[in-house]
PDB file of C-alpha atoms and ligand atoms in Angstrom:
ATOM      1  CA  UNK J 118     105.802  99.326 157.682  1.00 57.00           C
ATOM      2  CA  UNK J 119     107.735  96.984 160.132  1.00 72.00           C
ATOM      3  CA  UNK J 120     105.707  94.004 161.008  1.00 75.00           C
ATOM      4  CA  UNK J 121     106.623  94.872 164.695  1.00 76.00           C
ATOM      5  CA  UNK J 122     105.212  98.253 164.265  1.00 72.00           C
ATOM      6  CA  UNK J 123     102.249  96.323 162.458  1.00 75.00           C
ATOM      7  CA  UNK J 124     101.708  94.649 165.271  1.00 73.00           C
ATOM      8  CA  UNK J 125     101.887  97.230 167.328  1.00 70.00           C
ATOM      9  CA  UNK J 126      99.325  99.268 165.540  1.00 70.00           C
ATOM     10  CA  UNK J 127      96.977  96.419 165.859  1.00 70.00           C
ATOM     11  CA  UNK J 128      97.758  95.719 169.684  1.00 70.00           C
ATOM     12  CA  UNK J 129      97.045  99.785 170.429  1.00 64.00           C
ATOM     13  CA  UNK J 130      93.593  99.789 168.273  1.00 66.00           C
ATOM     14  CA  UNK J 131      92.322  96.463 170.128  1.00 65.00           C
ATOM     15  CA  UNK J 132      92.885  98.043 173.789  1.00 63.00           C
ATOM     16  CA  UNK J 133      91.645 101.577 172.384  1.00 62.00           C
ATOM     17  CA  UNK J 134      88.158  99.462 172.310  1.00 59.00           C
ATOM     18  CA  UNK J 135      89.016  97.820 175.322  1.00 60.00           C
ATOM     19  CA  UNK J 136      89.450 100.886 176.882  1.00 57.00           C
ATOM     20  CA  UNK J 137      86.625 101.960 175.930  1.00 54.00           C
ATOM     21  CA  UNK J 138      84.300  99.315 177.313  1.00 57.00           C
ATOM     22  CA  UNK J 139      86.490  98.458 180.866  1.00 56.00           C
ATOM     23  CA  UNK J 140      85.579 102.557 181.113  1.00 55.00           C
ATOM     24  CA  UNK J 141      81.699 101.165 181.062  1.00 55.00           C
ATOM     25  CA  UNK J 142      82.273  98.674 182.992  1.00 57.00           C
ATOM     26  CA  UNK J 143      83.734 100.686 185.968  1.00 59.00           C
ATOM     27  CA  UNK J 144      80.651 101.909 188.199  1.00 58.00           C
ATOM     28  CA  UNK J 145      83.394 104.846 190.016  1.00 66.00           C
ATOM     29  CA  UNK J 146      86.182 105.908 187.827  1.00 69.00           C
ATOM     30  CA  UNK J 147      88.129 106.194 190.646  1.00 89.00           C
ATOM     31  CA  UNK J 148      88.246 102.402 191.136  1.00 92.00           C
ATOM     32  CA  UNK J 149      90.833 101.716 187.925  1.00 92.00           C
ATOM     33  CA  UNK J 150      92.602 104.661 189.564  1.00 94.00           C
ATOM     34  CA  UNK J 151      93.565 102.866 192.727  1.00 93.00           C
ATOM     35  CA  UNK J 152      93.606  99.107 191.190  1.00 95.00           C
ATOM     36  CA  UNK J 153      96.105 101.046 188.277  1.00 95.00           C
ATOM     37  CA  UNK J 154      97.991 102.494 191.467  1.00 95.00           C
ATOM     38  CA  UNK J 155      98.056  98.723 192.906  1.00 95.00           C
ATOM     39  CA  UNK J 156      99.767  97.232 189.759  1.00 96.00           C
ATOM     40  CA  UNK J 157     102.241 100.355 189.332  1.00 97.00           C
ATOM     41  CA  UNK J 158     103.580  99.636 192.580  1.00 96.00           C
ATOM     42  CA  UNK J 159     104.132  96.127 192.084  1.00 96.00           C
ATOM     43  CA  UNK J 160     105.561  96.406 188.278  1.00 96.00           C
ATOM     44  CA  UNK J 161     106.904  99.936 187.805  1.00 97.00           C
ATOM     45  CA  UNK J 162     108.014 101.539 191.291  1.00 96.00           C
ATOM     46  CA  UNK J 163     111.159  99.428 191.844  1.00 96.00           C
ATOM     47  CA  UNK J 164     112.623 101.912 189.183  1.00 96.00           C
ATOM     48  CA  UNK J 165     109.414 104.432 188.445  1.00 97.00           C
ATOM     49  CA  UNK J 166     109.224 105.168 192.250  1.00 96.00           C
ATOM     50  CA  UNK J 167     105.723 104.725 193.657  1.00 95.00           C
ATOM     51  CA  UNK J 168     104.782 108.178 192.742  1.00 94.00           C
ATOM     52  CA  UNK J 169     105.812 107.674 189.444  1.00 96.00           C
ATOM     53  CA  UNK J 170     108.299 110.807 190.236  1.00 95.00           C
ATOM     54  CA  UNK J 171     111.250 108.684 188.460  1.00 95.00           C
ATOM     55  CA  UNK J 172     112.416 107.899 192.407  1.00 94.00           C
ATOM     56  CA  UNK J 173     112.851 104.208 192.663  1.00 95.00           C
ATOM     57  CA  UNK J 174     115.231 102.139 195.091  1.00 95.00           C
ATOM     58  CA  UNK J 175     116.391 100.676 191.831  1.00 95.00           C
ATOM     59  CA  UNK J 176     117.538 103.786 189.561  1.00 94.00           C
ATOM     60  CA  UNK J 177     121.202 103.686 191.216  1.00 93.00           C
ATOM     61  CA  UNK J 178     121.920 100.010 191.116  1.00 93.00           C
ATOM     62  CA  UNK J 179     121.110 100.266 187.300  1.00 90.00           C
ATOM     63  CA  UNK J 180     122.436 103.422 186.320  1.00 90.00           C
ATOM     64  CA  UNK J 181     118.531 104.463 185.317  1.00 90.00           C
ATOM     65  CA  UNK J 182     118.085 107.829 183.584  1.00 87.00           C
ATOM     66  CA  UNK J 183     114.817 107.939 184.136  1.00 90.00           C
ATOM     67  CA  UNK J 184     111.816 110.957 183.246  1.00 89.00           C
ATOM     68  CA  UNK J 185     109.043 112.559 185.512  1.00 95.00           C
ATOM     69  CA  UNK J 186     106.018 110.207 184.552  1.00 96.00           C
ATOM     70  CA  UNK J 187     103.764 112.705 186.472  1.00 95.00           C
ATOM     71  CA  UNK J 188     104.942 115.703 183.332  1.00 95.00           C
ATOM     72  CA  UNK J 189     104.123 112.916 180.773  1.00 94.00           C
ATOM     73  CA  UNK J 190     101.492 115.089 179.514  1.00 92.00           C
ATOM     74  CA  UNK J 191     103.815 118.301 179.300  1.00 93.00           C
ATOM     75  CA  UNK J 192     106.527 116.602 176.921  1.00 89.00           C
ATOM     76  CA  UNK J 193     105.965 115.331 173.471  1.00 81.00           C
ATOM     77  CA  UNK J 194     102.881 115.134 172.107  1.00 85.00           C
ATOM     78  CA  UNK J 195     101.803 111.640 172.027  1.00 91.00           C
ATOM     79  CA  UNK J 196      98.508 110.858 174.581  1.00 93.00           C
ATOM     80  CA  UNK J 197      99.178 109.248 177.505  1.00 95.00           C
ATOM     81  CA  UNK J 198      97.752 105.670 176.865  1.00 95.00           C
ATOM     82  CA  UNK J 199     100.333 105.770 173.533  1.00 95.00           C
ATOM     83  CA  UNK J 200     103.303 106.768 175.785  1.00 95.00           C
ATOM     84  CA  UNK J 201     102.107 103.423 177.954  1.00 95.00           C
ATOM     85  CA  UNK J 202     101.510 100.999 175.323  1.00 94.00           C
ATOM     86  CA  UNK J 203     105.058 102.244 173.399  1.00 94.00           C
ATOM     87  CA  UNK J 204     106.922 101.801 176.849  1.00 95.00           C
ATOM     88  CA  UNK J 205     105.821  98.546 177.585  1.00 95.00           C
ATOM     89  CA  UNK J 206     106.048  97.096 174.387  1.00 94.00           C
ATOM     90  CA  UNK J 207     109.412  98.359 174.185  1.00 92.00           C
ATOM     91  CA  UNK J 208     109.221 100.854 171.104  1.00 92.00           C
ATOM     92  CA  UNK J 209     109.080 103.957 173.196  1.00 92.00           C
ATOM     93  CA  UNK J 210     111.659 106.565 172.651  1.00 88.00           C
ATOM     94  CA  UNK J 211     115.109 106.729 174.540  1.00 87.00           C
ATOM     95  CA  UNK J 212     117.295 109.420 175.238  1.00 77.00           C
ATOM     96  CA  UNK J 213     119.553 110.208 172.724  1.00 82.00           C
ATOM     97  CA  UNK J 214     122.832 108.010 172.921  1.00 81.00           C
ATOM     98  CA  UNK J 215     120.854 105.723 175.510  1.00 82.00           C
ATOM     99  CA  UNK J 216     120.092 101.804 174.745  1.00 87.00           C
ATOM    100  CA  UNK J 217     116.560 100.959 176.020  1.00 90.00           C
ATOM    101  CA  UNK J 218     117.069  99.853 179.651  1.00 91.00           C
ATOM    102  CA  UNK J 219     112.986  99.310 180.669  1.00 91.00           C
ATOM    103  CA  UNK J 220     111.736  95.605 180.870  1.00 92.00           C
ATOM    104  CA  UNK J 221     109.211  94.982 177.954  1.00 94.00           C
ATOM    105  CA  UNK J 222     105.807  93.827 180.008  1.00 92.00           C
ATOM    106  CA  UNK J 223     103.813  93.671 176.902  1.00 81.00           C
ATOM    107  CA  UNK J 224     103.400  89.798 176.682  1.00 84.00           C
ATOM    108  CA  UNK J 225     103.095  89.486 180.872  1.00 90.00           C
ATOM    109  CA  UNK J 226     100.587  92.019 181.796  1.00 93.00           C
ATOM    110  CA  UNK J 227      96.809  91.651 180.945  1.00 93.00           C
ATOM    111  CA  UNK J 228      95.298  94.557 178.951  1.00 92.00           C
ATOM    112  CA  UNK J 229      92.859  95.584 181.657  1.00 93.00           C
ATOM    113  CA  UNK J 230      96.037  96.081 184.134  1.00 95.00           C
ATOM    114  CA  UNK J 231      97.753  98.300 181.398  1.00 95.00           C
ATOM    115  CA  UNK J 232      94.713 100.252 180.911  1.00 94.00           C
ATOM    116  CA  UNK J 233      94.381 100.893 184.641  1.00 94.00           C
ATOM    117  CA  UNK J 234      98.256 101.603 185.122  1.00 96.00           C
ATOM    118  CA  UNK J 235      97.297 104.249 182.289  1.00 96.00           C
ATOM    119  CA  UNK J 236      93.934 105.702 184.308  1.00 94.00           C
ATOM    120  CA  UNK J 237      96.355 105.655 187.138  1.00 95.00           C
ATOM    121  CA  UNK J 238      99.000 108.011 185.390  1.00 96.00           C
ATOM    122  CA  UNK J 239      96.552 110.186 183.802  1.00 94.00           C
ATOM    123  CA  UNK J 240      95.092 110.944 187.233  1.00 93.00           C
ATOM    124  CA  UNK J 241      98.784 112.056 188.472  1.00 94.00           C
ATOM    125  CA  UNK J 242      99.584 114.291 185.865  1.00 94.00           C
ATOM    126  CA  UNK J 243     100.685 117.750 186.800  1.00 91.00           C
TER     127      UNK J 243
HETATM  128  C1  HEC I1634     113.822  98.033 185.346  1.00 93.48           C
HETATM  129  C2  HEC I1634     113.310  99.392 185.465  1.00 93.48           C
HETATM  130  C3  HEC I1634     111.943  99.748 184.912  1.00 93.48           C
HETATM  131  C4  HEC I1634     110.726  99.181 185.224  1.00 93.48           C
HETATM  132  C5  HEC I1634     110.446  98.028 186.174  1.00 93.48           C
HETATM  133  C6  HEC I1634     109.732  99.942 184.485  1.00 93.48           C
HETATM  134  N1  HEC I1634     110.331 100.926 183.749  1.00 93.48           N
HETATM  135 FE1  HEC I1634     109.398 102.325 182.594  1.00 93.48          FE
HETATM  136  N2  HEC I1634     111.186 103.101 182.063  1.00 93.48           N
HETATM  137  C7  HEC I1634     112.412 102.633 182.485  1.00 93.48           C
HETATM  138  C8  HEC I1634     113.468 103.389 181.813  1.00 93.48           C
HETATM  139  C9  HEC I1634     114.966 103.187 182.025  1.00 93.48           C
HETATM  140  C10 HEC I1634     112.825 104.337 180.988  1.00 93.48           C
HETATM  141  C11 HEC I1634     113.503 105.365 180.056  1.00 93.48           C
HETATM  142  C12 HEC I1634     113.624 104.806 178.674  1.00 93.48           C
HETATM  143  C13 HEC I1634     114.415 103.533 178.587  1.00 93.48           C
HETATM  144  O1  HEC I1634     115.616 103.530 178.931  1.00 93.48           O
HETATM  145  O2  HEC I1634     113.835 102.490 178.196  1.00 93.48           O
HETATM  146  C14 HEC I1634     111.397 104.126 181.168  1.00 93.48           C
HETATM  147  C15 HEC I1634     110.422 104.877 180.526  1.00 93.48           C
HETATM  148  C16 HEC I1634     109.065 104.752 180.746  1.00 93.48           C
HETATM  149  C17 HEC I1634     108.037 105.622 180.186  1.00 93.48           C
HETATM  150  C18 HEC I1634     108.266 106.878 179.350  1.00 93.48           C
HETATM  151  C19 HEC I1634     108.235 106.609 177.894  1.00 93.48           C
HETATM  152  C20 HEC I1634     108.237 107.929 177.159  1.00 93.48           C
HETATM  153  O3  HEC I1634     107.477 108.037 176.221  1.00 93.48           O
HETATM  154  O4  HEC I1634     108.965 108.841 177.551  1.00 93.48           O
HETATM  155  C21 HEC I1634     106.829 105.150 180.600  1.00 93.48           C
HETATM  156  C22 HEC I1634     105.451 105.719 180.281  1.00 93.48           C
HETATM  157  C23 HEC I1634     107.099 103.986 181.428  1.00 93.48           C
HETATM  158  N3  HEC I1634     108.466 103.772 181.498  1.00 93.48           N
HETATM  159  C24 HEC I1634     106.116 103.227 182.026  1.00 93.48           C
HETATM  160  C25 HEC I1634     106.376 102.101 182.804  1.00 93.48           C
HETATM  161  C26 HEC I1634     105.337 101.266 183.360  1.00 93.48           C
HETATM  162  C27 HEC I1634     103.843 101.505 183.186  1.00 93.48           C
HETATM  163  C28 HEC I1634     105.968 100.273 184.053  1.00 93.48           C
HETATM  164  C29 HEC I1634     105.338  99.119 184.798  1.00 93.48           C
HETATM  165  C30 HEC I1634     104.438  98.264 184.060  1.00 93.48           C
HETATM  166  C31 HEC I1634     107.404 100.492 183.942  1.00 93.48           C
HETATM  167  N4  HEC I1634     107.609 101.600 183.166  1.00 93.48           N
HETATM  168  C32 HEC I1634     108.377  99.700 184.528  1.00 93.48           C
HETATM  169  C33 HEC I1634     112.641 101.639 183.402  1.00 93.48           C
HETATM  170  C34 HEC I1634     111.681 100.838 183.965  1.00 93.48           C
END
């Protein structure tokens, strides 16, 4: 194994059990909901759009071919917190012919923000 998939393996199994004990932690579920909602708008809607429907103000400027994150669940069959934790580490899959064109947030954003950017998108799923 790669030691940036190493790594990576490592990285998803320590915010599995952080997951699991922010979850405690939050008296109303709801709460990482809106704080994940908060953070998506300020990292990920420039090209994500704020609904996550893949209807940013930046997807022109940058040529963007950008997916549905509200179908996430409907294509592939990775979980949802594994299709977050790939995408902003930057070892998600592309499409076909397509060099990776997201920013890799790993090393900026705290794990409790990722984790509530992830409650966020598994509340919006279709
Ligand atoms: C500069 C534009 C840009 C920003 C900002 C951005 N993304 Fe992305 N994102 C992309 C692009 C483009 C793709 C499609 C794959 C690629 O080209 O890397 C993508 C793909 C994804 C995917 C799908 C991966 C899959 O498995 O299909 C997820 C989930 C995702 N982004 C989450 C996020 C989150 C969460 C944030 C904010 C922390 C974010 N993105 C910020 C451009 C962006």
């Amino acid at each position: 194994m790669r030691l940036k998939m190493k790594l990576l393996m490592i990285f998803l199994v320590l915010v599995g059990f952080m997951g699991e004990s922010y979850a405690r932690a939050y008296t109303d579920e709801n709460e990482a909901v809106k704080k994940g909602w908060q953070h998506f708008k300020m990292f990920c809607a420039n090209c994500h759009g704020k609904h996550a429907d893949g209807k940013g103000p930046l997807v022109e400027a940058m040529k963007l071919m950008l997916s549905d994150l509200t179908t996430l669940k409907q294509t592939g069959d990775i979980c949802i917190a594994e299709r977050v934790l790939r995408a902003v580490s930057g070892v998600h899959d592309v499409p076909e012919g397509q060099e990776q064109k997201m920013p890799v947030f790993s090393g900026n954003l705290e794990s409790i923000t990722i984790y509530e950017i992830t409650q966020f998108l598994k509340a919006i799923q279709k």
